Amino acid sequence: MTDTAPLIVEQRGTVRWLWLNRPERRNALDVTLIEALDKQITSAEADPGTAVIAVAGNGPSFCAGGDFHQFLELHEQGENPVGFLTDVSACFSRIAASPKPWVAVLHGHAVAGGLELALACDVVVAADTTLIGDGHIKRRLVPAAGSSVRLPGAVGRGLSRWLLLTGELLPATAFANTGWIQAIVPAADLDATATRICRQLADRHSPAQQRLKTLLHRIDGAAPEDALREELATFADNWTASSVADALRAFLDPRTTKADTT
């Protein structure tokens, strides 16, 4: 890919691929990239022809984190980088709350802000050689876009504490037993595997899937009683607003030649 835009958009059927495109900086996050990503969240959610959004990195890495050059430029201008990081955090929170599934496709490095972007997505696919970690502490920084909040739920308390407090980077294979990464494959198989997984999600695209995705975000971390009430309310809303009864009739109709049992 030779496009100089900070984010390249590729539509593959009902899957929209967003390619982080600052390869010379290992796709480090700066203002232009976050603004472009934020615009694509709005565009993809509004597009009825897009069922799933995949985010990947052009060049040697998925994303190596925030752009330190920009941090220092802001500092030298008398500004605190927290303003920019507030925008990054808000962008990633929009991804986490999106009614459409997001798939992070990792290779090379997924560090700091790159890890936080992956944590905001619903499904993660990684090349087996990908180095993954928080890394902030190595630069005397602390997370600001979600890793201290989302990492424990993704990989467990013990491993998350280790990654956060040491900054160590681990190969994707070290996360195989955490349940966080859906598929870990050789780099040569990454695109095909991610495409297959995106297609599986897209095949289930429906108002019900979107309501379920919104519900999962809303009840994340909620008390069980509150979460159960939210679940029932979502079922009621989906039953009323969708043609669920018609779908059930078709499923139960003995004349149906091929029932969907998957």
PDB file of C-alpha atoms in Angstrom:
ATOM      1  CA  MET A   1       0.000   0.000   0.000  1.00  0.00           C
ATOM      2  CA  THR A   2       1.486   3.346  -1.035  1.00  0.00           C
ATOM      3  CA  ASP A   3      -1.354   5.679  -0.050  1.00  0.00           C
ATOM      4  CA  THR A   4      -0.069   8.483   2.205  1.00  0.00           C
ATOM      5  CA  ALA A   5      -3.353   8.944   4.105  1.00  0.00           C
ATOM      6  CA  PRO A   6      -3.005   8.091   7.812  1.00  0.00           C
ATOM      7  CA  LEU A   7      -5.852   5.583   7.501  1.00  0.00           C
ATOM      8  CA  ILE A   8      -6.641   3.476   4.426  1.00  0.00           C
ATOM      9  CA  VAL A   9     -10.199   2.214   3.992  1.00  0.00           C
ATOM     10  CA  GLU A  10     -10.818  -1.046   2.142  1.00  0.00           C
ATOM     11  CA  GLN A  11     -14.335  -2.449   1.723  1.00  0.00           C
ATOM     12  CA  ARG A  12     -14.409  -6.226   1.300  1.00  0.00           C
ATOM     13  CA  GLY A  13     -18.082  -7.032   0.849  1.00  0.00           C
ATOM     14  CA  THR A  14     -19.794  -6.283   4.153  1.00  0.00           C
ATOM     15  CA  VAL A  15     -16.496  -6.049   6.046  1.00  0.00           C
ATOM     16  CA  ARG A  16     -14.788  -2.665   6.230  1.00  0.00           C
ATOM     17  CA  TRP A  17     -11.034  -2.893   6.726  1.00  0.00           C
ATOM     18  CA  LEU A  18      -9.296   0.087   8.295  1.00  0.00           C
ATOM     19  CA  TRP A  19      -5.534   0.081   7.799  1.00  0.00           C
ATOM     20  CA  LEU A  20      -3.441   2.217  10.136  1.00  0.00           C
ATOM     21  CA  ASN A  21      -1.001   3.778   7.697  1.00  0.00           C
ATOM     22  CA  ARG A  22       2.003   5.399   9.339  1.00  0.00           C
ATOM     23  CA  PRO A  23       4.421   2.518   8.685  1.00  0.00           C
ATOM     24  CA  GLU A  24       7.533   4.666   9.124  1.00  0.00           C
ATOM     25  CA  ARG A  25       6.457   5.200  12.764  1.00  0.00           C
ATOM     26  CA  ARG A  26       5.099   1.677  13.261  1.00  0.00           C
ATOM     27  CA  ASN A  27       1.620   3.231  13.044  1.00  0.00           C
ATOM     28  CA  ALA A  28       2.142   5.327  16.158  1.00  0.00           C
ATOM     29  CA  LEU A  29      -0.999   7.240  17.029  1.00  0.00           C
ATOM     30  CA  ASP A  30      -1.088  10.965  16.312  1.00  0.00           C
ATOM     31  CA  VAL A  31      -3.842  13.552  15.916  1.00  0.00           C
ATOM     32  CA  THR A  32      -4.384  12.903  12.206  1.00  0.00           C
ATOM     33  CA  LEU A  33      -4.692   9.145  12.642  1.00  0.00           C
ATOM     34  CA  ILE A  34      -7.095   9.372  15.576  1.00  0.00           C
ATOM     35  CA  GLU A  35      -9.245  11.937  13.751  1.00  0.00           C
ATOM     36  CA  ALA A  36      -9.403   9.670  10.700  1.00  0.00           C
ATOM     37  CA  LEU A  37     -10.259   6.639  12.833  1.00  0.00           C
ATOM     38  CA  ASP A  38     -12.969   8.558  14.673  1.00  0.00           C
ATOM     39  CA  LYS A  39     -14.572   9.618  11.369  1.00  0.00           C
ATOM     40  CA  GLN A  40     -14.566   6.029  10.157  1.00  0.00           C
ATOM     41  CA  ILE A  41     -16.366   4.855  13.285  1.00  0.00           C
ATOM     42  CA  THR A  42     -19.205   7.223  12.416  1.00  0.00           C
ATOM     43  CA  SER A  43     -19.145   6.249   8.746  1.00  0.00           C
ATOM     44  CA  ALA A  44     -19.054   2.488   9.319  1.00  0.00           C
ATOM     45  CA  GLU A  45     -21.816   2.538  11.913  1.00  0.00           C
ATOM     46  CA  ALA A  46     -24.078   4.541   9.576  1.00  0.00           C
ATOM     47  CA  ASP A  47     -23.417   2.318   6.548  1.00  0.00           C
ATOM     48  CA  PRO A  48     -26.037  -0.462   6.169  1.00  0.00           C
ATOM     49  CA  GLY A  49     -23.624  -2.262   3.841  1.00  0.00           C
ATOM     50  CA  THR A  50     -21.014  -2.644   6.579  1.00  0.00           C
ATOM     51  CA  ALA A  51     -21.585  -5.449   9.073  1.00  0.00           C
ATOM     52  CA  VAL A  52     -18.121  -5.794  10.625  1.00  0.00           C
ATOM     53  CA  ILE A  53     -15.115  -3.499  10.981  1.00  0.00           C
ATOM     54  CA  ALA A  54     -11.567  -4.897  10.951  1.00  0.00           C
ATOM     55  CA  VAL A  55      -8.609  -2.758  11.995  1.00  0.00           C
ATOM     56  CA  ALA A  56      -5.094  -3.717  10.923  1.00  0.00           C
ATOM     57  CA  GLY A  57      -1.705  -2.107  10.447  1.00  0.00           C
ATOM     58  CA  ASN A  58       0.210  -1.349   7.262  1.00  0.00           C
ATOM     59  CA  GLY A  59       3.956  -1.974   7.379  1.00  0.00           C
ATOM     60  CA  PRO A  60       6.004  -3.836  10.006  1.00  0.00           C
ATOM     61  CA  SER A  61       3.591  -3.479  12.935  1.00  0.00           C
ATOM     62  CA  PHE A  62      -0.035  -3.175  13.964  1.00  0.00           C
ATOM     63  CA  CYS A  63       0.593  -0.202  16.256  1.00  0.00           C
ATOM     64  CA  ALA A  64       3.496   0.664  18.566  1.00  0.00           C
ATOM     65  CA  GLY A  65       1.494   3.130  20.687  1.00  0.00           C
ATOM     66  CA  GLY A  66       1.295   6.893  20.907  1.00  0.00           C
ATOM     67  CA  ASP A  67       3.615   9.060  18.852  1.00  0.00           C
ATOM     68  CA  PHE A  68       6.259  10.304  21.309  1.00  0.00           C
ATOM     69  CA  HIS A  69       7.340  12.978  18.825  1.00  0.00           C
ATOM     70  CA  GLN A  70       3.896  14.508  19.186  1.00  0.00           C
ATOM     71  CA  PHE A  71       4.015  14.202  22.969  1.00  0.00           C
ATOM     72  CA  LEU A  72       7.245  16.192  23.071  1.00  0.00           C
ATOM     73  CA  GLU A  73       5.974  18.776  20.574  1.00  0.00           C
ATOM     74  CA  LEU A  74       2.948  19.392  22.762  1.00  0.00           C
ATOM     75  CA  HIS A  75       5.160  19.635  25.843  1.00  0.00           C
ATOM     76  CA  GLU A  76       7.464  22.156  24.156  1.00  0.00           C
ATOM     77  CA  GLN A  77       4.413  24.225  23.231  1.00  0.00           C
ATOM     78  CA  GLY A  78       3.424  24.316  26.886  1.00  0.00           C
ATOM     79  CA  GLU A  79       0.583  21.814  26.447  1.00  0.00           C
ATOM     80  CA  ASN A  80      -0.073  18.634  28.383  1.00  0.00           C
ATOM     81  CA  PRO A  81      -0.501  15.523  26.168  1.00  0.00           C
ATOM     82  CA  VAL A  82      -3.537  14.598  28.267  1.00  0.00           C
ATOM     83  CA  GLY A  83      -5.753  16.591  25.883  1.00  0.00           C
ATOM     84  CA  PHE A  84      -4.718  14.411  22.948  1.00  0.00           C
ATOM     85  CA  LEU A  85      -4.950  11.253  25.045  1.00  0.00           C
ATOM     86  CA  THR A  86      -8.475  12.207  26.083  1.00  0.00           C
ATOM     87  CA  ASP A  87      -9.393  12.090  22.389  1.00  0.00           C
ATOM     88  CA  VAL A  88      -7.638   8.719  21.976  1.00  0.00           C
ATOM     89  CA  SER A  89      -9.477   7.277  24.966  1.00  0.00           C
ATOM     90  CA  ALA A  90     -12.811   8.596  23.691  1.00  0.00           C
ATOM     91  CA  CYS A  91     -12.145   7.125  20.237  1.00  0.00           C
ATOM     92  CA  PHE A  92     -11.374   3.684  21.660  1.00  0.00           C
ATOM     93  CA  SER A  93     -14.426   3.859  23.928  1.00  0.00           C
ATOM     94  CA  ARG A  94     -16.543   4.505  20.830  1.00  0.00           C
ATOM     95  CA  ILE A  95     -15.145   1.310  19.316  1.00  0.00           C
ATOM     96  CA  ALA A  96     -15.925  -0.652  22.485  1.00  0.00           C
ATOM     97  CA  ALA A  97     -19.480   0.710  22.518  1.00  0.00           C
ATOM     98  CA  SER A  98     -20.101   0.315  18.778  1.00  0.00           C
ATOM     99  CA  PRO A  99     -23.168  -1.770  17.875  1.00  0.00           C
ATOM    100  CA  LYS A 100     -21.130  -3.456  15.138  1.00  0.00           C
ATOM    101  CA  PRO A 101     -18.393  -6.020  15.862  1.00  0.00           C
ATOM    102  CA  TRP A 102     -14.771  -4.873  15.591  1.00  0.00           C
ATOM    103  CA  VAL A 103     -11.891  -7.234  14.845  1.00  0.00           C
ATOM    104  CA  ALA A 104      -8.271  -6.334  15.628  1.00  0.00           C
ATOM    105  CA  VAL A 105      -5.749  -7.992  13.309  1.00  0.00           C
ATOM    106  CA  LEU A 106      -2.332  -7.919  14.983  1.00  0.00           C
ATOM    107  CA  HIS A 107       1.170  -8.388  13.650  1.00  0.00           C
ATOM    108  CA  GLY A 108       4.622  -7.068  14.478  1.00  0.00           C
ATOM    109  CA  HIS A 109       3.903  -5.025  17.597  1.00  0.00           C
ATOM    110  CA  ALA A 110       0.735  -4.226  19.532  1.00  0.00           C
ATOM    111  CA  VAL A 111       2.095  -2.096  22.338  1.00  0.00           C
ATOM    112  CA  ALA A 112       0.734   0.642  24.641  1.00  0.00           C
ATOM    113  CA  GLY A 113      -1.860   2.493  22.536  1.00  0.00           C
ATOM    114  CA  GLY A 114      -1.776  -0.397  20.058  1.00  0.00           C
ATOM    115  CA  LEU A 115      -2.685  -2.803  22.839  1.00  0.00           C
ATOM    116  CA  GLU A 116      -5.390  -0.410  24.027  1.00  0.00           C
ATOM    117  CA  LEU A 117      -6.882  -0.277  20.536  1.00  0.00           C
ATOM    118  CA  ALA A 118      -6.943  -4.082  20.370  1.00  0.00           C
ATOM    119  CA  LEU A 119      -8.532  -4.273  23.830  1.00  0.00           C
ATOM    120  CA  ALA A 120     -11.361  -2.025  22.656  1.00  0.00           C
ATOM    121  CA  CYS A 121     -12.203  -4.471  19.856  1.00  0.00           C
ATOM    122  CA  ASP A 122     -14.511  -7.474  20.245  1.00  0.00           C
ATOM    123  CA  VAL A 123     -12.337 -10.112  18.590  1.00  0.00           C
ATOM    124  CA  VAL A 124      -8.557 -10.324  18.230  1.00  0.00           C
ATOM    125  CA  VAL A 125      -6.595 -12.294  15.624  1.00  0.00           C
ATOM    126  CA  ALA A 126      -2.790 -12.303  15.774  1.00  0.00           C
ATOM    127  CA  ALA A 127       0.251 -13.532  13.930  1.00  0.00           C
ATOM    128  CA  ASP A 128       2.141 -15.851  16.256  1.00  0.00           C
ATOM    129  CA  THR A 129       5.230 -13.610  16.216  1.00  0.00           C
ATOM    130  CA  THR A 130       3.363 -10.478  17.317  1.00  0.00           C
ATOM    131  CA  LEU A 131       4.875  -8.851  20.410  1.00  0.00           C
ATOM    132  CA  ILE A 132       2.124  -7.671  22.738  1.00  0.00           C
ATOM    133  CA  GLY A 133       2.307  -5.641  25.924  1.00  0.00           C
ATOM    134  CA  ASP A 134       1.487  -2.406  27.677  1.00  0.00           C
ATOM    135  CA  GLY A 135       4.994  -0.971  27.717  1.00  0.00           C
ATOM    136  CA  HIS A 136       4.094   2.401  29.225  1.00  0.00           C
ATOM    137  CA  ILE A 137       6.132   1.916  32.378  1.00  0.00           C
ATOM    138  CA  LYS A 138       9.349   1.502  30.342  1.00  0.00           C
ATOM    139  CA  ARG A 139       9.041   5.175  29.378  1.00  0.00           C
ATOM    140  CA  ARG A 140       7.923   6.258  32.873  1.00  0.00           C
ATOM    141  CA  LEU A 141       4.395   6.661  31.568  1.00  0.00           C
ATOM    142  CA  VAL A 142       1.092   5.215  32.748  1.00  0.00           C
ATOM    143  CA  PRO A 143      -1.791   4.073  30.525  1.00  0.00           C
ATOM    144  CA  ALA A 144      -4.315   6.677  29.403  1.00  0.00           C
ATOM    145  CA  ALA A 145      -6.522   4.925  26.827  1.00  0.00           C
ATOM    146  CA  GLY A 146      -7.843   1.847  28.562  1.00  0.00           C
ATOM    147  CA  SER A 147      -5.252  -0.848  29.237  1.00  0.00           C
ATOM    148  CA  SER A 148      -5.390  -0.553  33.035  1.00  0.00           C
ATOM    149  CA  VAL A 149      -9.186  -0.874  32.804  1.00  0.00           C
ATOM    150  CA  ARG A 150      -9.664  -3.458  30.035  1.00  0.00           C
ATOM    151  CA  LEU A 151      -6.546  -5.634  30.279  1.00  0.00           C
ATOM    152  CA  PRO A 152      -7.496  -7.494  33.523  1.00  0.00           C
ATOM    153  CA  GLY A 153     -10.786  -8.622  32.007  1.00  0.00           C
ATOM    154  CA  ALA A 154      -9.034  -9.752  28.840  1.00  0.00           C
ATOM    155  CA  VAL A 155      -6.089 -11.724  30.211  1.00  0.00           C
ATOM    156  CA  GLY A 156      -6.699 -12.028  33.959  1.00  0.00           C
ATOM    157  CA  ARG A 157      -5.503 -10.145  37.019  1.00  0.00           C
ATOM    158  CA  GLY A 158      -2.091 -11.781  37.382  1.00  0.00           C
ATOM    159  CA  LEU A 159      -0.882 -11.464  33.811  1.00  0.00           C
ATOM    160  CA  SER A 160      -2.309  -7.966  33.443  1.00  0.00           C
ATOM    161  CA  ARG A 161      -0.503  -6.788  36.581  1.00  0.00           C
ATOM    162  CA  TRP A 162       2.746  -8.237  35.266  1.00  0.00           C
ATOM    163  CA  LEU A 163       2.399  -6.590  31.874  1.00  0.00           C
ATOM    164  CA  LEU A 164       1.393  -3.239  33.346  1.00  0.00           C
ATOM    165  CA  LEU A 165       4.009  -3.096  36.100  1.00  0.00           C
ATOM    166  CA  THR A 166       6.986  -4.428  34.103  1.00  0.00           C
ATOM    167  CA  GLY A 167       6.204  -3.230  30.585  1.00  0.00           C
ATOM    168  CA  GLU A 168       7.340  -6.623  29.265  1.00  0.00           C
ATOM    169  CA  LEU A 169       6.330  -7.572  25.724  1.00  0.00           C
ATOM    170  CA  LEU A 170       5.276 -11.169  25.158  1.00  0.00           C
ATOM    171  CA  PRO A 171       4.702 -13.102  21.930  1.00  0.00           C
ATOM    172  CA  ALA A 172       1.087 -13.711  20.976  1.00  0.00           C
ATOM    173  CA  THR A 173       1.543 -17.396  21.789  1.00  0.00           C
ATOM    174  CA  ALA A 174       1.919 -16.471  25.477  1.00  0.00           C
ATOM    175  CA  PHE A 175      -1.736 -15.386  25.443  1.00  0.00           C
ATOM    176  CA  ALA A 176      -3.045 -18.638  23.960  1.00  0.00           C
ATOM    177  CA  ASN A 177      -4.687 -19.802  27.192  1.00  0.00           C
ATOM    178  CA  THR A 178      -6.242 -16.477  28.181  1.00  0.00           C
ATOM    179  CA  GLY A 179      -9.183 -16.661  25.784  1.00  0.00           C
ATOM    180  CA  TRP A 180      -8.534 -13.097  24.660  1.00  0.00           C
ATOM    181  CA  ILE A 181      -7.108 -13.889  21.210  1.00  0.00           C
ATOM    182  CA  GLN A 182      -9.508 -15.819  18.994  1.00  0.00           C
ATOM    183  CA  ALA A 183      -6.827 -17.163  16.636  1.00  0.00           C
ATOM    184  CA  ILE A 184      -3.020 -17.184  16.679  1.00  0.00           C
ATOM    185  CA  VAL A 185      -1.606 -18.170  13.311  1.00  0.00           C
ATOM    186  CA  PRO A 186       1.571 -17.911  11.209  1.00  0.00           C
ATOM    187  CA  ALA A 187       1.936 -14.482   9.633  1.00  0.00           C
ATOM    188  CA  ALA A 188       1.359 -15.944   6.174  1.00  0.00           C
ATOM    189  CA  ASP A 189      -2.105 -17.107   7.267  1.00  0.00           C
ATOM    190  CA  LEU A 190      -3.134 -13.939   9.105  1.00  0.00           C
ATOM    191  CA  ASP A 191      -5.145 -12.242   6.357  1.00  0.00           C
ATOM    192  CA  ALA A 192      -7.025 -15.393   5.369  1.00  0.00           C
ATOM    193  CA  THR A 193      -7.810 -16.253   8.991  1.00  0.00           C
ATOM    194  CA  ALA A 194      -8.983 -12.728   9.803  1.00  0.00           C
ATOM    195  CA  THR A 195     -11.112 -12.694   6.650  1.00  0.00           C
ATOM    196  CA  ARG A 196     -12.762 -15.969   7.655  1.00  0.00           C
ATOM    197  CA  ILE A 197     -13.484 -14.749  11.176  1.00  0.00           C
ATOM    198  CA  CYS A 198     -14.896 -11.459   9.910  1.00  0.00           C
ATOM    199  CA  ARG A 199     -17.112 -13.396   7.496  1.00  0.00           C
ATOM    200  CA  GLN A 200     -18.445 -15.537  10.363  1.00  0.00           C
ATOM    201  CA  LEU A 201     -19.402 -12.408  12.266  1.00  0.00           C
ATOM    202  CA  ALA A 202     -20.874 -10.781   9.153  1.00  0.00           C
ATOM    203  CA  ASP A 203     -23.003 -13.870   8.467  1.00  0.00           C
ATOM    204  CA  ARG A 204     -24.787 -13.219  11.762  1.00  0.00           C
ATOM    205  CA  HIS A 205     -25.327  -9.519  11.061  1.00  0.00           C
ATOM    206  CA  SER A 206     -28.811  -8.518  12.206  1.00  0.00           C
ATOM    207  CA  PRO A 207     -30.566  -6.065  14.520  1.00  0.00           C
ATOM    208  CA  ALA A 208     -30.322  -8.787  17.172  1.00  0.00           C
ATOM    209  CA  GLN A 209     -26.533  -8.950  16.864  1.00  0.00           C
ATOM    210  CA  GLN A 210     -26.271  -5.172  17.144  1.00  0.00           C
ATOM    211  CA  ARG A 211     -28.512  -5.097  20.200  1.00  0.00           C
ATOM    212  CA  LEU A 212     -26.512  -7.917  21.761  1.00  0.00           C
ATOM    213  CA  LYS A 213     -23.220  -6.120  21.105  1.00  0.00           C
ATOM    214  CA  THR A 214     -24.610  -2.969  22.745  1.00  0.00           C
ATOM    215  CA  LEU A 215     -25.886  -5.023  25.690  1.00  0.00           C
ATOM    216  CA  LEU A 216     -22.505  -6.699  26.213  1.00  0.00           C
ATOM    217  CA  HIS A 217     -20.825  -3.322  26.425  1.00  0.00           C
ATOM    218  CA  ARG A 218     -23.463  -1.885  28.728  1.00  0.00           C
ATOM    219  CA  ILE A 219     -23.323  -4.726  31.257  1.00  0.00           C
ATOM    220  CA  ASP A 220     -19.547  -5.110  31.263  1.00  0.00           C
ATOM    221  CA  GLY A 221     -18.561  -4.880  34.916  1.00  0.00           C
ATOM    222  CA  ALA A 222     -22.145  -4.356  36.083  1.00  0.00           C
ATOM    223  CA  ALA A 223     -23.576  -6.104  39.128  1.00  0.00           C
ATOM    224  CA  PRO A 224     -25.218  -9.427  38.161  1.00  0.00           C
ATOM    225  CA  GLU A 225     -28.692  -8.249  39.129  1.00  0.00           C
ATOM    226  CA  ASP A 226     -28.389  -5.125  36.982  1.00  0.00           C
ATOM    227  CA  ALA A 227     -26.913  -7.097  34.097  1.00  0.00           C
ATOM    228  CA  LEU A 228     -29.767  -9.623  34.164  1.00  0.00           C
ATOM    229  CA  ARG A 229     -32.343  -6.822  34.074  1.00  0.00           C
ATOM    230  CA  GLU A 230     -30.543  -5.255  31.116  1.00  0.00           C
ATOM    231  CA  GLU A 231     -30.491  -8.614  29.343  1.00  0.00           C
ATOM    232  CA  LEU A 232     -34.248  -9.129  29.742  1.00  0.00           C
ATOM    233  CA  ALA A 233     -34.954  -5.563  28.613  1.00  0.00           C
ATOM    234  CA  THR A 234     -32.840  -6.093  25.515  1.00  0.00           C
ATOM    235  CA  PHE A 235     -34.665  -9.340  24.715  1.00  0.00           C
ATOM    236  CA  ALA A 236     -38.017  -7.563  25.021  1.00  0.00           C
ATOM    237  CA  ASP A 237     -36.883  -4.707  22.814  1.00  0.00           C
ATOM    238  CA  ASN A 238     -35.483  -7.055  20.176  1.00  0.00           C
ATOM    239  CA  TRP A 239     -38.642  -9.222  20.173  1.00  0.00           C
ATOM    240  CA  THR A 240     -40.850  -6.194  19.637  1.00  0.00           C
ATOM    241  CA  ALA A 241     -38.710  -4.384  17.088  1.00  0.00           C
ATOM    242  CA  SER A 242     -37.565  -7.317  14.944  1.00  0.00           C
ATOM    243  CA  SER A 243     -39.321  -9.994  12.917  1.00  0.00           C
ATOM    244  CA  VAL A 244     -38.218 -12.652  15.379  1.00  0.00           C
ATOM    245  CA  ALA A 245     -41.539 -14.482  15.333  1.00  0.00           C
ATOM    246  CA  ASP A 246     -41.404 -14.809  11.543  1.00  0.00           C
ATOM    247  CA  ALA A 247     -37.883 -16.204  11.765  1.00  0.00           C
ATOM    248  CA  LEU A 248     -38.968 -18.750  14.375  1.00  0.00           C
ATOM    249  CA  ARG A 249     -41.966 -19.807  12.272  1.00  0.00           C
ATOM    250  CA  ALA A 250     -39.667 -20.376   9.312  1.00  0.00           C
ATOM    251  CA  PHE A 251     -37.284 -22.392  11.481  1.00  0.00           C
ATOM    252  CA  LEU A 252     -40.103 -24.592  12.826  1.00  0.00           C
ATOM    253  CA  ASP A 253     -41.866 -25.013   9.488  1.00  0.00           C
ATOM    254  CA  PRO A 254     -41.523 -28.692   8.479  1.00  0.00           C
ATOM    255  CA  ARG A 255     -41.452 -27.586   4.846  1.00  0.00           C
ATOM    256  CA  THR A 256     -38.141 -25.862   5.461  1.00  0.00           C
ATOM    257  CA  THR A 257     -35.604 -27.886   3.563  1.00  0.00           C
ATOM    258  CA  LYS A 258     -32.509 -26.786   5.430  1.00  0.00           C
ATOM    259  CA  ALA A 259     -32.794 -25.730   9.046  1.00  0.00           C
ATOM    260  CA  ASP A 260     -30.079 -23.480  10.423  1.00  0.00           C
ATOM    261  CA  THR A 261     -28.680 -25.411  13.359  1.00  0.00           C
ATOM    262  CA  THR A 262     -25.410 -23.551  13.718  1.00  0.00           C
TER     263      THR A 262
END
